[in-house]
Each structure stands twice: as structure tokens, then as C-alpha cells.
Short mmCIF file of C-alpha atoms and ligand atoms in Angstrom, two decimals:
data_model
loop_
_atom_site.label_atom_id
_atom_site.label_comp_id
_atom_site.label_asym_id
_atom_site.label_seq_id
_atom_site.Cartn_x
_atom_site.Cartn_y
_atom_site.Cartn_z
CA MET A 43 104.98 73.71 100.49
CA SER A 44 104.97 71.43 103.50
CA GLY A 45 102.67 70.92 106.46
CA SER A 46 104.38 71.71 109.75
CA ALA A 47 104.62 68.55 111.87
CA LYS A 48 104.33 70.47 115.11
CA ARG A 49 102.13 73.49 114.67
CA SER A 50 98.49 73.93 113.90
CA VAL A 51 95.69 76.33 114.79
CA THR A 52 92.59 75.11 116.55
CA ILE A 53 89.38 77.07 116.21
CA THR A 54 86.55 76.34 118.61
CA LEU A 55 82.99 77.33 117.83
CA ASP A 56 81.57 79.24 120.79
CA GLY A 57 78.65 77.54 122.48
CA SER A 58 79.30 74.13 120.92
CA ASN A 59 81.73 71.28 121.38
CA LYS A 60 82.89 71.58 117.78
CA SER A 61 86.44 72.52 116.91
CA SER A 62 88.64 72.42 113.83
CA THR A 63 92.39 71.85 113.86
CA LEU A 64 93.97 73.56 110.91
CA PRO A 65 97.49 72.55 109.84
CA LEU A 66 100.05 75.34 109.45
CA LEU A 67 101.88 75.26 106.12
CA ASP A 68 105.44 76.51 105.60
CA GLY A 69 106.76 78.32 102.59
CA THR A 70 110.52 78.73 102.07
CA ILE A 71 110.24 82.25 103.54
CA GLY A 72 107.35 84.34 104.81
CA PRO A 73 104.73 83.76 107.48
CA GLN A 74 103.11 80.38 108.06
CA VAL A 75 99.73 79.84 106.45
CA ALA A 76 96.73 78.15 108.08
CA ASP A 77 95.15 75.62 105.76
CA ILE A 78 91.45 76.39 106.22
CA ARG A 79 90.10 73.97 103.64
CA ARG A 80 88.43 71.72 106.22
CA ILE A 81 86.85 74.51 108.26
CA TYR A 82 83.45 74.34 106.54
CA GLY A 83 83.30 70.54 106.91
CA ASP A 84 84.30 70.70 110.58
CA LEU A 85 82.37 73.75 111.74
CA GLY A 86 79.93 74.64 108.95
CA ILE A 87 81.36 78.18 108.71
CA PHE A 88 83.17 80.16 106.00
CA THR A 89 85.96 82.69 106.48
CA TYR A 90 85.44 86.37 105.58
CA ASP A 91 88.30 88.33 104.00
CA PRO A 92 87.20 91.03 101.53
CA GLY A 93 90.18 92.13 99.47
CA TYR A 94 91.97 88.87 100.41
CA GLY A 95 94.36 90.74 102.73
CA ALA A 96 94.87 87.63 104.89
CA THR A 97 94.33 84.90 102.33
CA ALA A 98 96.92 82.91 100.36
CA ALA A 99 94.98 81.86 97.27
CA CYS A 100 97.70 79.67 95.78
CA GLU A 101 101.17 78.26 96.20
CA SER A 102 103.80 79.97 94.03
CA LYS A 103 107.55 79.71 93.45
CA ILE A 104 107.82 82.82 91.28
CA THR A 105 107.96 86.09 93.25
CA TYR A 106 108.38 86.92 96.92
CA ILE A 107 107.62 90.24 98.60
CA ASP A 108 108.43 91.20 102.17
CA GLY A 109 106.32 94.32 102.49
CA ASP A 110 107.66 95.31 105.92
CA GLN A 111 111.29 95.17 104.85
CA GLY A 112 110.70 96.45 101.29
CA ILE A 113 112.13 93.30 99.66
CA LEU A 114 111.20 91.99 96.21
CA LEU A 115 112.67 88.75 94.84
CA TYR A 116 112.09 87.20 91.41
CA ARG A 117 112.77 83.45 91.78
CA GLY A 118 114.93 84.35 94.78
CA TYR A 119 117.00 87.08 93.08
CA PRO A 120 116.71 90.61 94.57
CA ILE A 121 115.17 93.14 92.21
CA GLU A 122 118.13 95.50 92.79
CA GLN A 123 120.59 92.92 91.39
CA LEU A 124 118.41 92.09 88.40
CA ALA A 125 117.89 95.80 87.68
CA GLU A 126 121.64 96.36 87.71
CA HIS A 127 122.91 93.29 85.89
CA SER A 128 120.14 91.63 83.91
CA SER A 129 117.99 92.37 80.86
CA PHE A 130 114.23 92.15 80.42
CA LEU A 131 114.35 89.01 78.29
CA GLU A 132 116.73 87.33 80.72
CA VAL A 133 114.27 88.19 83.53
CA ALA A 134 111.44 86.88 81.35
CA TYR A 135 113.35 83.58 80.98
CA LEU A 136 113.96 83.50 84.72
CA LEU A 137 110.31 84.12 85.59
CA THR A 138 108.91 81.67 83.06
CA ASN A 139 111.52 78.90 83.50
CA GLY A 140 112.62 79.24 87.12
CA GLU A 141 116.39 79.63 86.62
CA LEU A 142 118.72 82.13 84.99
CA PRO A 143 119.59 80.99 81.46
CA THR A 144 123.03 79.99 80.20
CA PRO A 145 124.21 82.23 77.32
CA ALA A 146 123.05 79.60 74.80
CA GLN A 147 119.65 79.24 76.49
CA LEU A 148 119.23 83.01 76.47
CA ARG A 149 120.07 83.21 72.75
CA ASP A 150 117.49 80.51 71.98
CA TYR A 151 114.90 82.23 74.14
CA GLU A 152 115.50 85.60 72.50
CA MET A 153 115.16 83.94 69.09
CA GLY A 154 111.93 82.29 70.26
CA VAL A 155 110.47 85.65 71.25
CA LEU A 156 111.73 87.46 68.15
CA ARG A 157 110.17 84.90 65.81
CA HIS A 158 106.73 85.95 67.05
CA THR A 159 106.84 89.76 67.10
CA MET A 160 104.61 90.29 64.06
CA LEU A 161 100.82 90.28 64.30
CA HIS A 162 98.59 88.33 61.94
CA GLU A 163 98.09 90.82 59.11
CA GLN A 164 94.31 90.68 59.50
CA LEU A 165 94.65 91.98 63.05
CA ARG A 166 95.59 95.33 61.54
CA GLN A 167 91.93 95.70 60.55
CA PHE A 168 90.87 95.49 64.19
CA TYR A 169 92.42 98.85 64.92
CA ASN A 170 90.16 100.55 62.37
CA GLY A 171 87.16 99.50 64.43
CA PHE A 172 88.23 101.79 67.29
CA ARG A 173 87.69 105.53 67.50
CA ARG A 174 90.92 107.40 66.85
CA ASP A 175 90.91 108.68 70.43
CA ALA A 176 90.45 105.22 71.96
CA HIS A 177 92.48 104.72 75.14
CA PRO A 178 95.40 102.35 74.40
CA MET A 179 94.24 100.07 77.25
CA ALA A 180 90.82 99.72 75.57
CA VAL A 181 92.61 98.74 72.35
CA MET A 182 94.88 96.31 74.20
CA CYS A 183 91.95 94.57 75.95
CA GLY A 184 90.27 94.09 72.58
CA VAL A 185 93.26 93.11 70.44
CA VAL A 186 94.83 90.77 73.00
CA GLY A 187 91.49 89.02 73.57
CA ALA A 188 91.19 88.68 69.79
CA LEU A 189 94.53 86.87 69.51
CA SER A 190 92.72 83.68 70.53
CA ALA A 191 90.72 83.94 67.30
CA PHE A 192 93.96 83.91 65.26
CA TYR A 193 96.23 81.37 66.94
CA HIS A 194 94.06 78.26 67.19
CA ASP A 195 97.14 76.09 66.86
CA SER A 196 98.31 76.87 70.42
CA LEU A 197 95.11 76.92 72.48
CA ASP A 198 95.21 73.50 74.14
CA ILE A 199 96.04 74.52 77.69
CA ASN A 200 96.84 70.92 78.64
CA ASN A 201 99.58 70.68 76.03
CA PRO A 202 102.93 71.99 77.40
CA GLU A 203 104.16 72.83 73.89
CA HIS A 204 101.03 74.90 73.21
CA ARG A 205 101.47 76.71 76.52
CA LYS A 206 105.07 77.51 75.58
CA ILE A 207 104.16 78.83 72.12
CA SER A 208 101.33 80.94 73.52
CA ALA A 209 103.74 82.43 76.09
CA PHE A 210 106.23 83.33 73.33
CA ARG A 211 103.44 84.82 71.24
CA LEU A 212 102.07 86.95 74.06
CA ILE A 213 105.45 88.25 75.24
CA ALA A 214 106.56 88.92 71.65
CA LYS A 215 103.40 90.55 70.30
CA MET A 216 102.53 92.77 73.25
CA PRO A 217 105.00 95.58 72.30
CA THR A 218 103.70 95.53 68.73
CA ILE A 219 100.08 95.74 69.92
CA ALA A 220 100.86 98.61 72.32
CA ALA A 221 102.99 100.57 69.82
CA TRP A 222 100.27 100.23 67.18
CA ALA A 223 97.63 101.46 69.64
CA HIS A 224 99.68 104.66 69.87
CA LYS A 225 100.24 104.90 66.11
CA TYR A 226 96.51 104.53 65.58
CA ASN A 227 95.86 107.34 68.09
CA SER A 228 98.31 109.64 66.39
CA GLY A 229 97.27 108.82 62.81
CA GLN A 230 100.73 107.59 61.81
CA PRO A 231 101.41 104.39 59.84
CA PHE A 232 102.02 101.22 61.82
CA MET A 233 105.70 100.30 61.99
CA TYR A 234 106.48 96.60 61.67
CA PRO A 235 108.80 95.08 64.29
CA ARG A 236 112.50 94.80 63.54
CA ASN A 237 113.97 91.60 64.85
CA ASP A 238 117.55 92.89 64.66
CA LEU A 239 116.74 95.13 67.64
CA GLY A 240 116.52 94.24 71.32
CA TYR A 241 113.12 93.88 72.97
CA ALA A 242 112.85 97.34 74.57
CA GLU A 243 114.72 98.92 71.64
CA ASN A 244 112.27 97.40 69.16
CA PHE A 245 109.35 98.73 71.16
CA LEU A 246 110.82 102.27 71.13
CA TYR A 247 111.43 101.90 67.40
CA MET A 248 107.83 100.84 66.62
CA PHE A 249 106.54 103.58 68.90
CA ASN A 250 108.65 106.47 67.60
CA ALA A 251 109.75 105.71 64.04
CA VAL A 252 107.94 106.74 60.86
CA PRO A 253 108.54 105.22 57.40
CA ALA A 254 109.66 108.58 55.96
CA GLU A 255 112.83 108.77 58.06
CA THR A 256 115.59 106.58 59.39
CA TYR A 257 115.19 106.27 63.13
CA LYS A 258 117.97 105.36 65.53
CA VAL A 259 116.89 104.41 69.04
CA ASN A 260 118.83 106.24 71.78
CA PRO A 261 120.66 103.41 73.64
CA ILE A 262 120.31 105.19 77.00
CA LEU A 263 116.55 105.35 76.54
CA ALA A 264 116.46 101.71 75.39
CA LYS A 265 118.32 100.77 78.58
CA ALA A 266 115.91 102.82 80.70
CA MET A 267 112.95 101.17 78.96
CA ASP A 268 114.46 97.74 79.60
CA LEU A 269 114.91 98.64 83.28
CA ILE A 270 111.31 99.85 83.61
CA MET A 271 110.17 96.57 82.06
CA ILE A 272 112.26 94.52 84.54
CA LEU A 273 110.76 96.42 87.48
CA HIS A 274 107.20 95.78 86.29
CA ALA A 275 107.64 92.16 85.18
CA ASP A 276 105.95 90.47 88.14
CA HIS A 277 104.59 91.26 91.59
CA GLU A 278 103.07 88.02 92.94
CA GLN A 279 99.32 87.85 93.56
CA ASN A 280 98.29 91.47 92.81
CA ALA A 281 94.81 92.25 91.43
CA SER A 282 95.60 91.72 87.74
CA THR A 283 97.64 88.54 88.31
CA SER A 284 94.88 87.15 90.52
CA THR A 285 92.43 88.03 87.72
CA VAL A 286 94.56 86.09 85.23
CA ARG A 287 94.73 83.11 87.60
CA LEU A 288 90.99 83.22 88.34
CA SER A 289 90.13 83.41 84.63
CA GLY A 290 92.62 80.65 83.89
CA SER A 291 91.18 78.41 86.62
CA THR A 292 88.11 77.91 84.43
CA GLY A 293 90.25 76.51 81.60
CA ALA A 294 89.97 79.69 79.50
CA ASN A 295 92.74 80.13 76.92
CA PRO A 296 95.80 82.25 77.82
CA PHE A 297 94.98 85.11 75.41
CA ALA A 298 91.54 85.54 77.01
CA CYS A 299 93.10 85.36 80.50
CA ILE A 300 95.72 88.01 79.73
CA ALA A 301 93.02 90.26 78.23
CA ALA A 302 91.20 89.95 81.59
CA GLY A 303 94.45 90.85 83.36
CA ILE A 304 94.82 93.97 81.20
CA ALA A 305 91.29 95.06 82.15
CA SER A 306 92.11 94.63 85.83
CA LEU A 307 95.41 96.49 85.53
CA TRP A 308 93.68 99.49 83.98
CA GLY A 309 92.11 100.70 87.26
CA PRO A 310 93.64 103.75 88.99
CA ALA A 311 94.14 101.78 92.23
CA HIS A 312 96.45 99.41 90.29
CA GLY A 313 98.38 99.98 87.05
CA GLY A 314 96.40 103.07 86.15
CA ALA A 315 98.08 104.86 89.07
CA ASN A 316 101.09 105.99 86.98
CA GLU A 317 98.76 107.93 84.69
CA ALA A 318 96.88 109.25 87.73
CA VAL A 319 100.13 110.42 89.38
CA LEU A 320 100.98 112.64 86.46
CA LYS A 321 97.47 114.07 86.33
CA MET A 322 97.72 114.74 90.07
CA LEU A 323 101.10 116.47 89.79
CA THR A 324 99.83 118.60 86.92
CA GLU A 325 96.76 119.57 88.93
CA ILE A 326 98.83 120.49 92.02
CA GLY A 327 100.87 122.61 89.65
CA HIS A 328 103.32 124.17 92.12
CA VAL A 329 105.18 123.31 95.32
CA ARG A 330 103.28 126.04 97.16
CA ASN A 331 99.99 124.18 96.54
CA ILE A 332 101.20 120.97 98.23
CA PRO A 333 99.88 121.75 101.77
CA GLU A 334 96.41 122.50 100.44
CA PHE A 335 96.44 119.31 98.35
CA LEU A 336 97.56 117.18 101.29
CA SER A 337 94.81 118.64 103.51
CA GLU A 338 92.33 117.49 100.89
CA VAL A 339 93.91 114.01 100.84
CA LYS A 340 93.60 113.78 104.62
CA ASP A 341 89.95 114.86 104.55
CA LYS A 342 88.01 111.58 104.55
CA GLY A 343 85.04 113.16 102.82
CA SER A 344 87.09 114.22 99.78
CA HIS A 345 87.96 110.73 98.38
CA THR A 346 91.21 112.28 97.10
CA LYS A 347 94.24 109.98 97.37
CA LEU A 348 97.90 110.77 97.10
CA MET A 349 98.39 108.73 93.95
CA GLY A 350 101.58 106.68 93.78
CA PHE A 351 101.58 106.32 97.56
CA GLY A 352 100.51 103.32 99.58
CA HIS A 353 100.44 99.64 98.77
CA ARG A 354 98.51 96.64 99.98
CA VAL A 355 101.72 94.74 100.76
CA TYR A 356 104.54 97.30 101.12
CA LYS A 357 104.44 99.05 104.46
CA ASN A 358 107.90 100.39 103.69
CA TYR A 359 109.54 102.02 100.66
CA ASP A 360 108.69 100.04 97.49
CA PRO A 361 112.17 98.87 96.34
CA ARG A 362 111.16 99.51 92.72
CA ALA A 363 110.41 103.15 93.55
CA LYS A 364 113.99 103.66 94.78
CA ILE A 365 115.45 102.21 91.57
CA ILE A 366 113.15 104.16 89.32
CA GLN A 367 113.75 107.41 91.18
CA LYS A 368 117.47 107.10 90.38
CA ALA A 369 116.76 106.12 86.76
CA CYS A 370 114.58 109.22 86.50
CA HIS A 371 117.58 111.46 87.23
CA ASP A 372 119.75 109.53 84.72
CA VAL A 373 117.19 109.81 81.91
CA LEU A 374 116.48 113.47 82.52
CA GLY A 375 120.25 114.07 82.54
CA GLU A 376 120.69 112.18 79.26
CA LEU A 377 117.88 114.17 77.68
CA GLY A 378 119.45 117.40 78.89
CA ILE A 379 116.45 118.25 81.06
CA LYS A 380 118.14 120.07 83.95
CA ASP A 381 115.07 121.16 85.84
CA ASP A 382 111.91 119.23 85.40
CA PRO A 383 109.17 121.04 87.34
CA LEU A 384 107.17 117.81 87.72
CA LEU A 385 110.15 115.93 89.15
CA ASP A 386 110.91 118.80 91.53
CA LEU A 387 107.28 118.82 92.59
CA ALA A 388 107.25 115.03 93.06
CA LEU A 389 110.44 115.11 95.16
CA GLU A 390 109.03 117.85 97.39
CA LEU A 391 105.68 116.11 97.69
CA GLU A 392 107.43 112.88 98.66
CA LYS A 393 109.57 114.70 101.25
CA ILE A 394 106.59 116.42 102.86
CA ALA A 395 104.40 113.28 102.84
CA LEU A 396 107.13 111.09 104.35
CA ASN A 397 107.30 113.48 107.31
CA ASP A 398 103.55 113.92 107.71
CA LYS A 399 101.91 112.07 110.62
CA TYR A 400 98.97 110.92 108.45
CA PHE A 401 101.25 109.03 106.05
CA VAL A 402 103.75 107.93 108.72
CA ASP A 403 101.02 106.44 110.94
CA ARG A 404 99.52 104.51 108.02
CA LYS A 405 102.93 103.41 106.69
CA LEU A 406 102.24 104.97 103.31
CA TYR A 407 105.38 105.16 101.15
CA PRO A 408 105.92 105.89 97.45
CA ASN A 409 105.20 102.92 95.20
CA VAL A 410 106.67 102.23 91.75
CA ASP A 411 104.08 104.42 90.06
CA PHE A 412 105.10 107.56 91.88
CA TYR A 413 108.13 108.02 89.64
CA SER A 414 107.42 105.85 86.59
CA GLY A 415 105.09 108.46 85.07
CA ILE A 416 107.76 111.16 85.26
CA ILE A 417 110.39 109.05 83.51
CA LEU A 418 107.92 107.87 80.86
CA LYS A 419 106.79 111.42 80.19
CA ALA A 420 110.41 112.53 79.78
CA MET A 421 110.90 109.68 77.30
CA GLY A 422 108.10 111.11 75.18
CA PHE A 423 105.21 108.81 76.05
CA PRO A 424 101.75 110.34 76.32
CA THR A 425 100.13 109.67 79.72
CA SER A 426 97.53 107.40 78.10
CA MET A 427 100.36 104.98 77.17
CA PHE A 428 101.73 104.56 80.70
CA THR A 429 99.46 101.73 81.79
CA ALA A 430 99.77 100.07 78.38
CA LEU A 431 103.54 99.93 78.93
CA PHE A 432 102.94 98.38 82.33
CA ALA A 433 100.78 95.74 80.62
CA VAL A 434 103.57 94.96 78.13
CA SER A 435 106.01 94.28 80.97
CA ARG A 436 103.57 92.48 83.28
CA THR A 437 102.59 90.02 80.54
CA VAL A 438 105.69 88.03 81.49
CA GLY A 439 104.52 87.73 85.09
CA TRP A 440 100.93 86.98 84.10
CA ILE A 441 101.88 84.19 81.72
CA SER A 442 104.38 82.68 84.21
CA GLN A 443 101.75 82.67 86.95
CA TRP A 444 99.11 81.30 84.58
CA ALA A 445 101.40 78.42 83.52
CA GLU A 446 102.33 77.68 87.15
CA MET A 447 98.63 77.48 88.00
CA ILE A 448 97.82 75.13 85.12
CA GLU A 449 100.69 72.82 86.21
CA ASP A 450 99.64 72.88 89.90
CA PRO A 451 97.99 69.55 90.84
CA GLU A 452 96.02 71.32 93.60
CA GLN A 453 94.50 73.79 91.14
CA ARG A 454 90.69 74.00 91.19
CA ILE A 455 88.30 76.49 89.66
CA GLY A 456 88.47 79.73 91.70
CA ARG A 457 85.11 80.13 93.39
CA PRO A 458 84.90 82.27 96.56
CA ARG A 459 81.90 82.14 98.90
CA GLN A 460 79.98 85.05 100.44
CA ILE A 461 78.01 86.27 103.43
CA TYR A 462 74.53 86.65 102.00
CA THR A 463 72.74 89.67 103.48
CA GLY A 464 69.89 89.98 100.97
CA PRO A 465 66.22 89.08 101.53
CA THR A 466 65.35 85.61 102.77
CA GLN A 467 63.05 83.50 100.59
CA ARG A 468 59.76 85.25 99.69
CA ASP A 469 56.91 84.76 97.22
CA TYR A 470 56.61 86.50 93.88
CA ILE A 471 54.11 89.40 93.93
CA PRO A 472 52.11 89.97 90.71
CA PRO A 473 52.73 93.47 89.18
CA GLY A 474 49.24 94.81 90.04
CA GLN A 475 49.66 94.00 93.76
CA ARG A 476 53.05 95.74 94.31
N1 LIG G 1700 96.50 108.51 99.94
C1 LIG G 1700 95.86 108.81 101.10
N2 LIG G 1700 95.47 107.87 101.98
C2 LIG G 1700 95.75 106.61 101.69
C3 LIG G 1700 96.42 106.23 100.51
C4 LIG G 1700 96.81 107.26 99.62
N3 LIG G 1700 97.44 106.98 98.50
N4 LIG G 1700 96.55 104.90 100.49
C5 LIG G 1700 95.98 104.43 101.60
N5 LIG G 1700 95.50 105.46 102.33
C6 LIG G 1700 94.87 105.38 103.66
C7 LIG G 1700 93.46 104.79 103.58
O1 LIG G 1700 92.49 105.79 103.38
C8 LIG G 1700 93.35 104.13 104.92
O2 LIG G 1700 93.12 105.14 105.87
P1 LIG G 1700 92.20 104.84 107.20
O3 LIG G 1700 92.92 103.75 107.94
O4 LIG G 1700 92.16 106.13 107.91
O5 LIG G 1700 90.87 104.39 106.67
C9 LIG G 1700 94.75 103.58 105.18
O6 LIG G 1700 95.62 104.45 104.44
C10 LIG G 1700 94.94 102.15 104.75
O7 LIG G 1700 94.71 102.07 103.36
P2 LIG G 1700 93.84 100.96 102.62
O8 LIG G 1700 92.95 101.64 101.62
O9 LIG G 1700 93.19 100.05 103.61
O10 LIG G 1700 94.97 100.17 101.85
P3 LIG G 1700 94.72 99.13 100.70
O11 LIG G 1700 95.76 98.09 100.90
O12 LIG G 1700 93.31 98.67 100.67
O13 LIG G 1700 94.98 99.96 99.38
C11 LIG G 1700 96.11 100.98 97.56
C12 LIG G 1700 96.20 99.99 98.72
C13 LIG G 1700 94.88 100.66 96.69
C14 LIG G 1700 97.35 100.85 96.69
C15 LIG G 1700 95.99 102.41 98.16
O14 LIG G 1700 97.13 102.69 98.95
C16 LIG G 1700 95.83 103.48 97.07
O15 LIG G 1700 94.71 103.70 96.60
N6 LIG G 1700 96.95 104.14 96.66
C17 LIG G 1700 96.91 105.13 95.60
C18 LIG G 1700 96.82 104.46 94.25
C19 LIG G 1700 98.15 103.83 93.85
O16 LIG G 1700 99.21 104.46 93.92
N7 LIG G 1700 98.05 102.59 93.35
C20 LIG G 1700 99.23 101.86 92.85
C21 LIG G 1700 99.50 100.65 93.70
S1 LIG G 1700 100.97 99.88 93.16
C22 LIG G 1700 100.59 99.13 91.71
O17 LIG G 1700 99.50 98.69 91.45
C23 LIG G 1700 101.65 99.07 90.77
#
């Protein structure tokens, strides 16, 4: 990041002779950013930006999104190229280390992850504390937060080696934690990880296999799983990543921070949208019901949203949605599902919405969640697992962003200000006089 020698923004306070000249900062791409840090000192005012739509909260070298053009880059590489040529663990290396690995570096990295796939045996007991019908995200929040009680040897956030081990542990254990959440739900025995399998393959194995039978993971499905994981690996300063950064800014340990990120991801406006899309499609039920549903969406009083549509940053087609839409057809083809009523309904809904003035005027396009639920359902995942799978993939982004923040010399505790609109100072009234 560099200050522009020539450009700045000057703000003048009406009715006074006070002004503040704010330097404009340049990234490598993207709009310039006004550095407002001195504005309170100069003018005695704060800035107001609920939802942070116009605020850069940090400097980052990890992921870039151009929402108008529909561009997503991980460390400069377009998501389309990574989806076609890379693997999830290679992308994980790229996001955490900054560069694509050499073959030897990738082998070492894969070994590093694989060495940590098992959970401390005592963590098994944690699952018994949940109701059998516990949502997998509730289990993940709890178990991931609890990791900090088991891995004391890697909790010094100022030690680079500890940060590295914690990152390996989180990336490696997340599939085991998620697969076991499902096994606990379904009353089947937990399957231990198999380190002879690839990352996505191992997850499918732990999720589907039972001890009574030999289970062979379908390579097409393992490839699709790997692709879905690549697409969800990072997305710059979204709500859950900002939650991880904000938690981490206090010096909290990485396991606690990622647990906070999982909680944030759970909401239907964020990662929970893939589950909500499937519920929505099921409720619409048939193509003929689409017009009625869309009228409800457009009725402000209804609070109904077209789930899987719209995005804070993308005002164009989400590039991940395009990739996943194609993968959807491939997976359904592989599974021999010729006509999937939900996919047909989704395609028709998308077509109608993309030509509807309401959505066109507001630049609302399908986001990644619009199709991810359909592909995950076809792969045999219950809807309650969708967001948990998102959390498994996004852990790579969260931990990369957390580490970047810890290493940033400008990092301070995150502490926004407010416009206070409550009562001014007043005296306590004894109970009998109220
Ligand atoms: N359906 C109907 N209307 C919508 C939708 C939608 N999905 N999304 C936005 N709008 C409307 C808003 O009501 C608003 O209309 P108005 O100008 O008449 O008031 C306008 O479009 C602008 O929307 P905002 O709410 O200001 O957009 P914001 O950036 O705050 O919200 C969000 C983005 C939360 C993603 C929103 O589009 C949404 O709720 N979408 C559905 C949930 C979803 O798919 N979430 C997944 C996001 S991607 C991810 O997390 C992986």
C-alpha cells in the first residue's frame, strides 16, 4: 500500500474554518482509498458506515474481487484458472503462503496437513454432549472452539511456528469435525481419517463410509468436492472473515477466532444461504409457482428474499456461480440423474429473475449459493451439512487472513465508534418514584 503523492481528499466542516486533508492510498488494483485516520483529530467528527459498505478495514494481499466485472482472484490468479487446473490443497498453500508451490513444496504441505487429520481422542466425548439432532454448525462452533483446550502447544500467536502448526491443525481437522457431526446426527460410528486419501476424498470417505463395508470414493465426486472447496476457500473481507479478524485483533487464539467465524458464517444472509436456497426451491415446488413467489419477493412488506441472489460486492454474475452451475450438470450426469426437478426449477427461476426489472435494476445476480445446494444435495449431503461444508473450505481463507492480520505492523484492536442516540445523562430514580 502506498500513499499517492499527488491526490488527497479535503473535507471542510461547514460553518468553521476547519478542514482535514486525507491522503489517498493506492492498492495494486481497485479504487483508491481515503485514509480517514486523522479526521477525528482534525475535525472532531467520526464517519458513519453501517455494514462497512464504503470502508476498507485492513490492507490485504490475499484475495481481490471486482464486483462490477465479476472477477475473483486468489493471490492474483483468476478463480476460473484455479478451478480448472489446481487442487484444494494447492490453493490452500497459495492462500496461506502467497505463491503457488513447487511439486516438492506441495508434497511437504500435503504431508503437513495429513499429519494432523485426527482429533484428540477425548474430543470424541464432546459429541455426546449434543442432542442427536444438533445442527452440524452448532457442533462445529463448539468443537472448533474446544480445540484450544487441547492444543496448548501451539497457542502463542506471536510465535510464527505456532501459527503455522495451528493453521495445519485447523485445515486438517475441519473435515473430520464436520464428518463426525454428520455421523453423530445419523447414529453411525465415527470413521477415522485415512491419510492415504486426498483431502476432499478423505472427507467423502469419513462422511459416507461405515466400518461394516469397504467404501470406495467415486473419483468424479471427489473432484467435484475438491472444486467446491476451491470456490469457497476465500472471499476477502466478508462477514465471517471480518469476524475472524476482529476476534483475532484482541489477541484471541486462532481456534477461538475460527469458531467465531463459523458462528458468523451460519447466518442465512451469508453461508447459510445454500441451505436456504434448497428450502426455498422445495417450497416453490413447481415452475408454475415462480411468478407468485417472485411477487412475494418484490413485496417489501413480505421480507421474503430470493435466496442465492444478490451480493454486497458482486453487481454482476458471481464467477463462482458460473463454475458451479457447470459442475452441477457434470455431477448430475455422472450420477445418472437426467432430470433433476430442483435444478430445472433453479434454472427457470434464474432465467425469469435475470429478465425481471426488479432484479435488473438492483443488479441482483445469482451468487455461489444458488447452485451449490443443488450439487451438494445430488452428492448425498443433507441440507443441514451445506454450511458446515462451506466452513470446512473457508477455514483456509480465515486462517490466511488471520495470520496476515497478526503479521501486519499496522494492526490494532478492532474497535468501531458509534452515533449515540440514547438518553443524555440523567439521575437515577428510586423504584418507588418511577
Ligand atoms: N432478493 C430480493 N431482493 C433483494 C435481494 C434478494 N436476494 N438481495 C437484495 N435485494 C434488494 C434489497 O431489498 C434492496 O432493495 P431496495 O433498494 O429496494 O431496498 C436492494 O436489493 C439492495 O440490497 P441490499 O440489501 O442493500 O444489499 P446488501 O449488500 O446489504 O445485501 C445480501 C447483500 C445480504 C447478500 C442480500 O443480497 C441477500 O440477502 N441475498 C440473499 C441471501 C444470499 O443469497 N446470501 C448469500 C450471499 S453470498 C455468500 O455469503 C456466500
